[in-house]
PDB file of C-alpha atoms and ligand atoms in Angstrom:
ATOM      1  CA  MET A   1       0.005  -0.026   0.006  1.00  0.00           C
ATOM      2  CA  ASN A   2       1.435   3.360  -1.004  1.00  0.00           C
ATOM      3  CA  ILE A   3       0.662   6.024   1.602  1.00  0.00           C
ATOM      4  CA  ALA A   4       1.098   9.806   1.684  1.00  0.00           C
ATOM      5  CA  VAL A   5       1.005  11.654   5.034  1.00  0.00           C
ATOM      6  CA  CYS A   6       0.342  15.405   4.956  1.00  0.00           C
ATOM      7  CA  ILE A   7       2.315  17.245   7.682  1.00  0.00           C
ATOM      8  CA  LYS A   8       2.412  20.886   8.672  1.00  0.00           C
ATOM      9  CA  GLN A   9       5.012  23.028  10.373  1.00  0.00           C
ATOM     10  CA  VAL A  10       3.437  25.187  13.072  1.00  0.00           C
ATOM     11  CA  PRO A  11       4.797  27.784  15.610  1.00  0.00           C
ATOM     12  CA  ASP A  12       5.902  26.141  18.864  1.00  0.00           C
ATOM     13  CA  THR A  13       3.660  28.158  21.105  1.00  0.00           C
ATOM     14  CA  ALA A  14       0.221  28.217  22.459  1.00  0.00           C
ATOM     15  CA  GLU A  15       0.104  31.954  22.378  1.00  0.00           C
ATOM     16  CA  LEU A  16      -0.287  32.862  18.748  1.00  0.00           C
ATOM     17  CA  LYS A  17      -0.183  36.663  17.887  1.00  0.00           C
ATOM     18  CA  LEU A  18      -1.846  38.254  14.948  1.00  0.00           C
ATOM     19  CA  ASP A  19      -0.712  41.139  12.827  1.00  0.00           C
ATOM     20  CA  PRO A  20      -3.275  43.875  13.372  1.00  0.00           C
ATOM     21  CA  GLU A  21      -2.594  45.290   9.846  1.00  0.00           C
ATOM     22  CA  THR A  22      -2.738  42.126   7.793  1.00  0.00           C
ATOM     23  CA  ASN A  23      -4.849  39.821  10.110  1.00  0.00           C
ATOM     24  CA  THR A  24      -2.336  37.069   9.514  1.00  0.00           C
ATOM     25  CA  LEU A  25      -0.327  35.114  12.047  1.00  0.00           C
ATOM     26  CA  ILE A  26       2.988  36.479  13.280  1.00  0.00           C
ATOM     27  CA  ARG A  27       5.495  33.755  12.720  1.00  0.00           C
ATOM     28  CA  ASP A  28       8.679  35.626  12.999  1.00  0.00           C
ATOM     29  CA  GLY A  29      10.780  34.997  16.118  1.00  0.00           C
ATOM     30  CA  VAL A  30       8.781  31.860  17.108  1.00  0.00           C
ATOM     31  CA  ASP A  31      10.346  28.422  16.871  1.00  0.00           C
ATOM     32  CA  ALA A  32       8.597  26.007  14.473  1.00  0.00           C
ATOM     33  CA  VAL A  33       7.798  22.394  15.048  1.00  0.00           C
ATOM     34  CA  LEU A  34       5.931  19.537  13.449  1.00  0.00           C
ATOM     35  CA  ASN A  35       2.185  19.916  14.122  1.00  0.00           C
ATOM     36  CA  PRO A  36       1.807  17.604  17.192  1.00  0.00           C
ATOM     37  CA  LEU A  37      -1.344  16.048  15.879  1.00  0.00           C
ATOM     38  CA  ASP A  38       0.486  15.039  12.701  1.00  0.00           C
ATOM     39  CA  ASP A  39       2.691  12.569  14.674  1.00  0.00           C
ATOM     40  CA  PHE A  40      -0.331  10.262  14.957  1.00  0.00           C
ATOM     41  CA  ALA A  41      -0.854  10.243  11.225  1.00  0.00           C
ATOM     42  CA  LEU A  42       2.794   9.490  10.615  1.00  0.00           C
ATOM     43  CA  GLU A  43       2.759   6.651  13.130  1.00  0.00           C
ATOM     44  CA  ALA A  44      -0.461   5.185  11.598  1.00  0.00           C
ATOM     45  CA  ALA A  45       1.124   5.227   8.128  1.00  0.00           C
ATOM     46  CA  LEU A  46       4.330   3.444   9.384  1.00  0.00           C
ATOM     47  CA  ARG A  47       2.256   0.754  11.180  1.00  0.00           C
ATOM     48  CA  LEU A  48       0.164   0.221   8.028  1.00  0.00           C
ATOM     49  CA  ARG A  49       3.269  -0.132   5.887  1.00  0.00           C
ATOM     50  CA  GLN A  50       4.465  -2.838   8.342  1.00  0.00           C
ATOM     51  CA  ALA A  51       1.138  -4.673   8.003  1.00  0.00           C
ATOM     52  CA  ALA A  52       0.440  -4.218   4.287  1.00  0.00           C
ATOM     53  CA  GLY A  53       3.868  -3.415   2.693  1.00  0.00           C
ATOM     54  CA  GLY A  54       4.457  -0.534   0.394  1.00  0.00           C
ATOM     55  CA  THR A  55       5.898   2.911   0.972  1.00  0.00           C
ATOM     56  CA  VAL A  56       5.222   6.066   3.084  1.00  0.00           C
ATOM     57  CA  THR A  57       5.798   9.558   1.707  1.00  0.00           C
ATOM     58  CA  ALA A  58       5.664  12.713   3.879  1.00  0.00           C
ATOM     59  CA  VAL A  59       4.462  15.806   2.088  1.00  0.00           C
ATOM     60  CA  THR A  60       4.368  19.417   3.468  1.00  0.00           C
ATOM     61  CA  MET A  61       3.499  22.628   1.788  1.00  0.00           C
ATOM     62  CA  GLY A  62       5.380  25.582   3.330  1.00  0.00           C
ATOM     63  CA  PRO A  63       8.447  27.833   3.244  1.00  0.00           C
ATOM     64  CA  PRO A  64      12.001  26.326   2.851  1.00  0.00           C
ATOM     65  CA  GLN A  65      12.349  25.999   6.628  1.00  0.00           C
ATOM     66  CA  ALA A  66       9.570  23.440   6.558  1.00  0.00           C
ATOM     67  CA  GLU A  67      12.333  20.946   5.521  1.00  0.00           C
ATOM     68  CA  ASP A  68      12.984  20.515   9.278  1.00  0.00           C
ATOM     69  CA  ILE A  69       9.732  18.668   9.873  1.00  0.00           C
ATOM     70  CA  LEU A  70      10.320  16.517   6.885  1.00  0.00           C
ATOM     71  CA  ARG A  71      13.653  15.442   8.485  1.00  0.00           C
ATOM     72  CA  LYS A  72      11.816  14.451  11.625  1.00  0.00           C
ATOM     73  CA  ALA A  73       9.515  12.375   9.437  1.00  0.00           C
ATOM     74  CA  ARG A  74      12.396  10.717   7.800  1.00  0.00           C
ATOM     75  CA  ALA A  75      13.973  10.014  11.132  1.00  0.00           C
ATOM     76  CA  MET A  76      10.615   8.330  12.248  1.00  0.00           C
ATOM     77  CA  GLY A  77      11.011   6.031   9.132  1.00  0.00           C
ATOM     78  CA  VAL A  78       9.198   7.428   6.094  1.00  0.00           C
ATOM     79  CA  ASP A  79      10.647   6.439   2.689  1.00  0.00           C
ATOM     80  CA  GLU A  80      10.406   9.789   1.021  1.00  0.00           C
ATOM     81  CA  ALA A  81       9.949  13.458   1.976  1.00  0.00           C
ATOM     82  CA  VAL A  82       8.547  16.131  -0.335  1.00  0.00           C
ATOM     83  CA  LEU A  83       8.531  19.926   0.139  1.00  0.00           C
ATOM     84  CA  VAL A  84       5.842  21.725  -1.842  1.00  0.00           C
ATOM     85  CA  SER A  85       7.172  25.270  -1.896  1.00  0.00           C
ATOM     86  CA  ASP A  86       6.900  28.251  -4.103  1.00  0.00           C
ATOM     87  CA  ARG A  87       6.463  32.043  -3.554  1.00  0.00           C
ATOM     88  CA  ALA A  88       3.178  31.627  -5.548  1.00  0.00           C
ATOM     89  CA  PHE A  89       1.811  29.446  -2.658  1.00  0.00           C
ATOM     90  CA  ALA A  90       2.155  32.161  -0.018  1.00  0.00           C
ATOM     91  CA  GLY A  91      -0.993  33.440   1.705  1.00  0.00           C
ATOM     92  CA  ALA A  92      -2.981  30.327   0.840  1.00  0.00           C
ATOM     93  CA  ASP A  93      -6.173  29.774   2.771  1.00  0.00           C
ATOM     94  CA  THR A  94      -7.596  26.243   3.431  1.00  0.00           C
ATOM     95  CA  TRP A  95      -9.069  26.029  -0.012  1.00  0.00           C
ATOM     96  CA  ALA A  96      -5.826  26.915  -1.862  1.00  0.00           C
ATOM     97  CA  THR A  97      -3.753  24.751   0.539  1.00  0.00           C
ATOM     98  CA  SER A  98      -5.789  21.740   0.024  1.00  0.00           C
ATOM     99  CA  LEU A  99      -6.027  22.201  -3.747  1.00  0.00           C
ATOM    100  CA  THR A 100      -2.210  22.624  -4.103  1.00  0.00           C
ATOM    101  CA  LEU A 101      -1.489  19.583  -1.888  1.00  0.00           C
ATOM    102  CA  ALA A 102      -4.158  17.575  -3.894  1.00  0.00           C
ATOM    103  CA  MET A 103      -2.513  18.446  -7.075  1.00  0.00           C
ATOM    104  CA  ALA A 104       0.983  17.671  -5.705  1.00  0.00           C
ATOM    105  CA  LEU A 105      -0.260  14.275  -4.477  1.00  0.00           C
ATOM    106  CA  ARG A 106      -1.788  13.597  -7.809  1.00  0.00           C
ATOM    107  CA  GLN A 107       1.620  14.261  -9.579  1.00  0.00           C
ATOM    108  CA  LEU A 108       3.456  12.243  -7.018  1.00  0.00           C
ATOM    109  CA  GLY A 109       1.089   9.299  -6.713  1.00  0.00           C
ATOM    110  CA  PRO A 110      -1.045   7.354  -7.194  1.00  0.00           C
ATOM    111  CA  TYR A 111      -1.475   6.756  -3.498  1.00  0.00           C
ATOM    112  CA  ASP A 112      -3.796   4.198  -1.965  1.00  0.00           C
ATOM    113  CA  LEU A 113      -4.180   6.180   1.160  1.00  0.00           C
ATOM    114  CA  ILE A 114      -3.695   9.867   2.237  1.00  0.00           C
ATOM    115  CA  LEU A 115      -3.408  10.491   5.929  1.00  0.00           C
ATOM    116  CA  CYS A 116      -3.660  13.929   7.724  1.00  0.00           C
ATOM    117  CA  GLY A 117      -3.683  14.989  11.350  1.00  0.00           C
ATOM    118  CA  LYS A 118      -6.947  16.047  12.920  1.00  0.00           C
ATOM    119  CA  GLN A 119      -6.132  19.724  12.704  1.00  0.00           C
ATOM    120  CA  ALA A 120      -3.192  22.136  12.734  1.00  0.00           C
ATOM    121  CA  ILE A 121      -2.672  23.808  16.163  1.00  0.00           C
ATOM    122  CA  ASP A 122      -2.214  27.204  14.525  1.00  0.00           C
ATOM    123  CA  GLY A 123      -4.857  27.507  11.767  1.00  0.00           C
ATOM    124  CA  ASP A 124      -7.101  25.026  13.716  1.00  0.00           C
ATOM    125  CA  THR A 125      -9.679  24.631  11.031  1.00  0.00           C
ATOM    126  CA  ALA A 126      -9.419  20.881  10.403  1.00  0.00           C
ATOM    127  CA  GLN A 127     -10.544  21.518   6.827  1.00  0.00           C
ATOM    128  CA  VAL A 128      -7.361  20.586   4.807  1.00  0.00           C
ATOM    129  CA  GLY A 129      -7.801  16.780   5.023  1.00  0.00           C
ATOM    130  CA  PRO A 130     -11.394  16.914   3.869  1.00  0.00           C
ATOM    131  CA  GLY A 131     -10.408  19.472   1.205  1.00  0.00           C
ATOM    132  CA  ILE A 132      -7.809  17.258  -0.226  1.00  0.00           C
ATOM    133  CA  ALA A 133     -10.249  14.346  -0.431  1.00  0.00           C
ATOM    134  CA  ALA A 134     -12.775  16.661  -2.195  1.00  0.00           C
ATOM    135  CA  HIS A 135     -10.324  17.918  -4.732  1.00  0.00           C
ATOM    136  CA  LEU A 136      -9.241  14.391  -5.566  1.00  0.00           C
ATOM    137  CA  GLY A 137     -12.735  13.023  -5.619  1.00  0.00           C
ATOM    138  CA  ILE A 138     -11.994  10.200  -3.125  1.00  0.00           C
ATOM    139  CA  PRO A 139     -13.864   8.976   0.004  1.00  0.00           C
ATOM    140  CA  GLN A 140     -12.796  10.390   3.345  1.00  0.00           C
ATOM    141  CA  VAL A 141     -13.194   9.373   6.952  1.00  0.00           C
ATOM    142  CA  THR A 142     -12.433  11.996   9.610  1.00  0.00           C
ATOM    143  CA  TYR A 143     -11.919  11.462  13.467  1.00  0.00           C
ATOM    144  CA  VAL A 144     -10.364   8.144  13.012  1.00  0.00           C
ATOM    145  CA  THR A 145      -9.329   6.424  16.299  1.00  0.00           C
ATOM    146  CA  ARG A 146      -8.126   3.054  15.082  1.00  0.00           C
ATOM    147  CA  ILE A 147      -6.805   1.645  11.737  1.00  0.00           C
ATOM    148  CA  ASP A 148      -6.449  -2.096  10.924  1.00  0.00           C
ATOM    149  CA  TRP A 149      -5.379  -3.929   7.736  1.00  0.00           C
ATOM    150  CA  HIS A 150      -7.355  -7.152   7.757  1.00  0.00           C
ATOM    151  CA  GLU A 151      -7.292  -9.665   4.917  1.00  0.00           C
ATOM    152  CA  GLY A 152      -6.653  -7.031   2.323  1.00  0.00           C
ATOM    153  CA  ARG A 153      -9.290  -4.509   3.651  1.00  0.00           C
ATOM    154  CA  LEU A 154      -8.826  -1.272   5.446  1.00  0.00           C
ATOM    155  CA  LEU A 155     -11.080  -1.119   8.620  1.00  0.00           C
ATOM    156  CA  VAL A 156     -11.274   1.983  10.729  1.00  0.00           C
ATOM    157  CA  ASN A 157     -13.051   3.171  13.845  1.00  0.00           C
ATOM    158  CA  ARG A 158     -14.604   6.657  13.495  1.00  0.00           C
ATOM    159  CA  LEU A 159     -15.551   8.783  16.572  1.00  0.00           C
ATOM    160  CA  LEU A 160     -19.107   9.812  16.905  1.00  0.00           C
ATOM    161  CA  ASP A 161     -20.830  12.001  19.528  1.00  0.00           C
ATOM    162  CA  GLY A 162     -21.970   9.017  21.425  1.00  0.00           C
ATOM    163  CA  GLY A 163     -19.408   6.283  20.580  1.00  0.00           C
ATOM    164  CA  THR A 164     -17.554   4.931  17.522  1.00  0.00           C
ATOM    165  CA  VAL A 165     -18.533   3.405  14.187  1.00  0.00           C
ATOM    166  CA  ARG A 166     -16.524   0.604  12.511  1.00  0.00           C
ATOM    167  CA  LEU A 167     -16.129   1.144   8.802  1.00  0.00           C
ATOM    168  CA  ALA A 168     -14.648  -0.774   5.815  1.00  0.00           C
ATOM    169  CA  VAL A 169     -13.013   1.942   3.637  1.00  0.00           C
ATOM    170  CA  PRO A 170     -12.651   1.562  -0.196  1.00  0.00           C
ATOM    171  CA  LEU A 171      -9.327   2.764  -1.415  1.00  0.00           C
ATOM    172  CA  PRO A 172      -8.125   5.158  -2.411  1.00  0.00           C
ATOM    173  CA  ALA A 173      -9.241   7.268   0.495  1.00  0.00           C
ATOM    174  CA  CYS A 174      -8.259  10.036   2.817  1.00  0.00           C
ATOM    175  CA  LEU A 175      -8.286   9.709   6.652  1.00  0.00           C
ATOM    176  CA  THR A 176      -7.833  12.306   9.440  1.00  0.00           C
ATOM    177  CA  VAL A 177      -6.275  10.624  12.424  1.00  0.00           C
ATOM    178  CA  LEU A 178      -6.946  11.354  16.113  1.00  0.00           C
ATOM    179  CA  LYS A 179      -4.475  10.960  18.949  1.00  0.00           C
ATOM    180  CA  GLU A 180      -6.382   7.937  20.267  1.00  0.00           C
ATOM    181  CA  ALA A 181      -5.218   5.953  17.219  1.00  0.00           C
ATOM    182  CA  ASN A 182      -1.753   5.114  18.503  1.00  0.00           C
ATOM    183  CA  GLU A 183       1.394   6.220  20.471  1.00  0.00           C
ATOM    184  CA  PRO A 184       3.854   7.773  18.053  1.00  0.00           C
ATOM    185  CA  ARG A 185       7.441   6.307  18.154  1.00  0.00           C
ATOM    186  CA  LEU A 186      10.371   8.594  19.095  1.00  0.00           C
ATOM    187  CA  PRO A 187      13.082   8.687  16.431  1.00  0.00           C
ATOM    188  CA  THR A 188      16.543   7.432  17.687  1.00  0.00           C
ATOM    189  CA  LEU A 189      19.359  10.011  17.901  1.00  0.00           C
ATOM    190  CA  ALA A 190      21.098   8.059  15.167  1.00  0.00           C
ATOM    191  CA  ALA A 191      18.138   8.345  12.779  1.00  0.00           C
ATOM    192  CA  ARG A 192      17.799  12.138  13.556  1.00  0.00           C
ATOM    193  CA  VAL A 193      21.476  12.664  12.757  1.00  0.00           C
ATOM    194  CA  ASP A 194      21.159  10.670   9.537  1.00  0.00           C
ATOM    195  CA  ALA A 195      18.068  12.638   8.574  1.00  0.00           C
ATOM    196  CA  LEU A 196      20.133  15.963   8.814  1.00  0.00           C
ATOM    197  CA  ARG A 197      21.773  14.950   5.620  1.00  0.00           C
ATOM    198  CA  ASP A 198      18.474  14.321   3.815  1.00  0.00           C
ATOM    199  CA  GLN A 199      17.368  16.574   1.015  1.00  0.00           C
ATOM    200  CA  PRO A 200      13.604  16.354   0.388  1.00  0.00           C
ATOM    201  CA  ARG A 201      12.340  16.247  -3.119  1.00  0.00           C
ATOM    202  CA  ARG A 202      11.001  19.743  -4.002  1.00  0.00           C
ATOM    203  CA  MET A 203       7.917  20.620  -6.024  1.00  0.00           C
ATOM    204  CA  GLY A 204       7.121  24.245  -7.171  1.00  0.00           C
ATOM    205  CA  LEU A 205       4.324  25.807  -9.124  1.00  0.00           C
ATOM    206  CA  GLY A 206       5.245  24.162 -12.435  1.00  0.00           C
ATOM    207  CA  ASP A 207       5.231  20.719 -10.824  1.00  0.00           C
ATOM    208  CA  VAL A 208       1.769  20.951  -9.274  1.00  0.00           C
ATOM    209  CA  ARG A 209       0.411  22.054 -12.651  1.00  0.00           C
ATOM    210  CA  LEU A 210      -1.903  24.735 -11.351  1.00  0.00           C
ATOM    211  CA  PRO A 211      -2.274  28.139 -12.802  1.00  0.00           C
ATOM    212  CA  PRO A 212      -0.943  30.870 -10.461  1.00  0.00           C
ATOM    213  CA  LYS A 213      -4.452  32.336 -10.181  1.00  0.00           C
ATOM    214  CA  ASP A 214      -5.485  29.090  -8.273  1.00  0.00           C
ATOM    215  CA  THR A 215      -2.696  29.249  -5.699  1.00  0.00           C
ATOM    216  CA  GLY A 216      -1.657  31.298  -2.725  1.00  0.00           C
ATOM    217  CA  LEU A 217      -3.463  34.457  -1.834  1.00  0.00           C
ATOM    218  CA  GLU A 218      -4.890  34.922  -5.348  1.00  0.00           C
ATOM    219  CA  GLY A 219      -6.476  31.444  -5.150  1.00  0.00           C
ATOM    220  CA  SER A 220      -7.838  31.998  -1.716  1.00  0.00           C
ATOM    221  CA  PRO A 221     -11.632  32.908  -1.485  1.00  0.00           C
ATOM    222  CA  THR A 222     -11.219  33.660   2.281  1.00  0.00           C
ATOM    223  CA  ARG A 223     -10.803  37.279   3.337  1.00  0.00           C
ATOM    224  CA  VAL A 224     -10.080  38.005   7.030  1.00  0.00           C
ATOM    225  CA  VAL A 225     -11.948  41.288   7.350  1.00  0.00           C
ATOM    226  CA  ARG A 226     -11.575  41.792  11.173  1.00  0.00           C
ATOM    227  CA  ILE A 227     -10.420  39.895  14.198  1.00  0.00           C
ATOM    228  CA  THR A 228     -11.751  40.578  17.680  1.00  0.00           C
ATOM    229  CA  VAL A 229     -11.273  39.003  21.131  1.00  0.00           C
ATOM    230  CA  PRO A 230     -14.479  38.146  22.735  1.00  0.00           C
ATOM    231  CA  THR A 231     -15.003  39.723  26.171  1.00  0.00           C
ATOM    232  CA  ALA A 232     -15.656  37.206  29.010  1.00  0.00           C
ATOM    233  CA  ALA A 233     -19.228  37.218  30.238  1.00  0.00           C
ATOM    234  CA  ARG A 234     -19.592  37.730  34.052  1.00  0.00           C
TER     235      ARG A 234
HETATM  236  P1  FAD B   1      -6.011  22.160   9.310  1.00  0.00           P
HETATM  237  O1  FAD B   1      -6.958  22.043   8.292  1.00  0.00           O
HETATM  238  O2  FAD B   1      -6.429  22.352  10.737  1.00  0.00           O
HETATM  239  O3  FAD B   1      -4.920  20.882   9.222  1.00  0.00           O
HETATM  240  C1  FAD B   1      -5.421  19.521   9.135  1.00  0.00           C
HETATM  241  C2  FAD B   1      -4.348  18.654   8.616  1.00  0.00           C
HETATM  242  O4  FAD B   1      -3.981  18.909   7.294  1.00  0.00           O
HETATM  243  C3  FAD B   1      -2.957  18.835   9.343  1.00  0.00           C
HETATM  244  O5  FAD B   1      -2.933  18.078  10.516  1.00  0.00           O
HETATM  245  C4  FAD B   1      -2.100  18.300   8.284  1.00  0.00           C
HETATM  246  O6  FAD B   1      -2.137  16.835   8.265  1.00  0.00           O
HETATM  247  C5  FAD B   1      -2.718  18.793   6.964  1.00  0.00           C
HETATM  248  N1  FAD B   1      -2.136  20.120   6.636  1.00  0.00           N
HETATM  249  C6  FAD B   1      -2.614  21.387   6.871  1.00  0.00           C
HETATM  250  N2  FAD B   1      -1.791  22.282   6.274  1.00  0.00           N
HETATM  251  C7  FAD B   1      -0.843  21.598   5.610  1.00  0.00           C
HETATM  252  C8  FAD B   1       0.273  22.025   4.883  1.00  0.00           C
HETATM  253  N3  FAD B   1       0.613  23.246   4.648  1.00  0.00           N
HETATM  254  N4  FAD B   1       1.086  21.063   4.323  1.00  0.00           N
HETATM  255  C9  FAD B   1       0.884  19.711   4.521  1.00  0.00           C
HETATM  256  N5  FAD B   1      -0.221  19.255   5.330  1.00  0.00           N
HETATM  257  C10 FAD B   1      -1.032  20.237   5.762  1.00  0.00           C
HETATM  258  N6  FAD B   1      -0.823  30.144   6.513  1.00  0.00           N
HETATM  259  C11 FAD B   1       0.452  30.247   6.265  1.00  0.00           C
HETATM  260  O7  FAD B   1       1.233  29.267   6.786  1.00  0.00           O
HETATM  261  N7  FAD B   1       1.022  31.187   5.438  1.00  0.00           N
HETATM  262  C12 FAD B   1       0.223  32.165   4.912  1.00  0.00           C
HETATM  263  O8  FAD B   1       0.772  33.095   4.227  1.00  0.00           O
HETATM  264  C13 FAD B   1      -1.174  32.141   5.235  1.00  0.00           C
HETATM  265  N8  FAD B   1      -2.039  33.081   4.721  1.00  0.00           N
HETATM  266  C14 FAD B   1      -3.351  32.979   5.023  1.00  0.00           C
HETATM  267  C15 FAD B   1      -4.179  33.973   4.368  1.00  0.00           C
HETATM  268  C16 FAD B   1      -5.571  33.862   4.486  1.00  0.00           C
HETATM  269  C17 FAD B   1      -6.415  34.992   3.904  1.00  0.00           C
HETATM  270  C18 FAD B   1      -6.073  32.901   5.358  1.00  0.00           C
HETATM  271  C19 FAD B   1      -7.591  32.804   5.643  1.00  0.00           C
HETATM  272  C20 FAD B   1      -5.278  31.956   5.987  1.00  0.00           C
HETATM  273  C21 FAD B   1      -3.860  31.981   5.731  1.00  0.00           C
HETATM  274  N9  FAD B   1      -3.010  31.027   6.262  1.00  0.00           N
HETATM  275  C22 FAD B   1      -1.669  31.135   6.019  1.00  0.00           C
HETATM  276  C23 FAD B   1      -3.497  30.038   7.159  1.00  0.00           C
HETATM  277  C24 FAD B   1      -3.778  28.776   6.172  1.00  0.00           C
HETATM  278  O9  FAD B   1      -5.046  28.986   5.609  1.00  0.00           O
HETATM  279  C25 FAD B   1      -3.857  27.586   7.038  1.00  0.00           C
HETATM  280  O10 FAD B   1      -2.790  27.534   7.997  1.00  0.00           O
HETATM  281  C26 FAD B   1      -3.717  26.420   6.159  1.00  0.00           C
HETATM  282  O11 FAD B   1      -4.506  26.524   5.044  1.00  0.00           O
HETATM  283  C27 FAD B   1      -3.968  25.151   6.830  1.00  0.00           C
HETATM  284  O12 FAD B   1      -5.172  25.249   7.581  1.00  0.00           O
HETATM  285  P2  FAD B   1      -5.175  24.851   9.033  1.00  0.00           P
HETATM  286  O13 FAD B   1      -3.894  25.403   9.694  1.00  0.00           O
HETATM  287  O14 FAD B   1      -6.409  25.252   9.634  1.00  0.00           O
HETATM  288  O15 FAD B   1      -5.019  23.285   8.939  1.00  0.00           O
END
């Protein structure tokens, strides 16, 4: 089974600050890390590879510094790392992000399974996984708490309000994985050092085969008009 895992670099802080002029996140001066919820998607992919064979590819869209999280994924054991990066992708909202990632995955694949984290701890929308599935026209299951490969079939548990439902998932498909699904492995020091030498494959605007008008700020229908902090009710 060939699996792609989408991972995102996020600021290493719970106190995000917004630029009052542009209404975007201030990322300067804040350390960046792998989105903690993406660890569970990576671990799920590595366990599925062990059960079903195949390969695992980690893909991120971001600035050149996002290579750091791809190195962590390599140290955990993924076979290939891909950085989708181009000035044209800057300012993307969740629509443009998921479209660009979907087209990159289409060029890289075909993949049997695409895994995402539940949500990114900075943007927090949980829209990118479902967006990728919609752009690729494949089934999606969100809030997945358990993944099994049984006699050539993918079986998952999906969290509901009052319990879980067990589903057989036709492939190709896209899943968003919750932290209940597994306990992510810690890469060894040796694997981390090895990964420092790793150069991820790079994809730019020409490689994803999208017109510039469909990417970045230009391809983003969202406009942040105003941001306010709600006052606490007494
Ligand atoms: P979620 O949907 O919560 O993420 C769910 C999962 O999807 C993640 O766990 C991960 O598995 C996957 N995923 C999410 N993003 C990526 C990614 N980039 N690569 C690989 N996998 C991913 N953000 C910027 O970083 N730079 C900008 O310049 C920028 N400009 C913006 C401008 C506007 C007008 C708006 C509305 C938003 C902007 N954002 C920008 C925020 C950006 O929309 C989101 O951070 C991004 O689309 C992902 O959404 P999210 O963080 O809510 O991810």
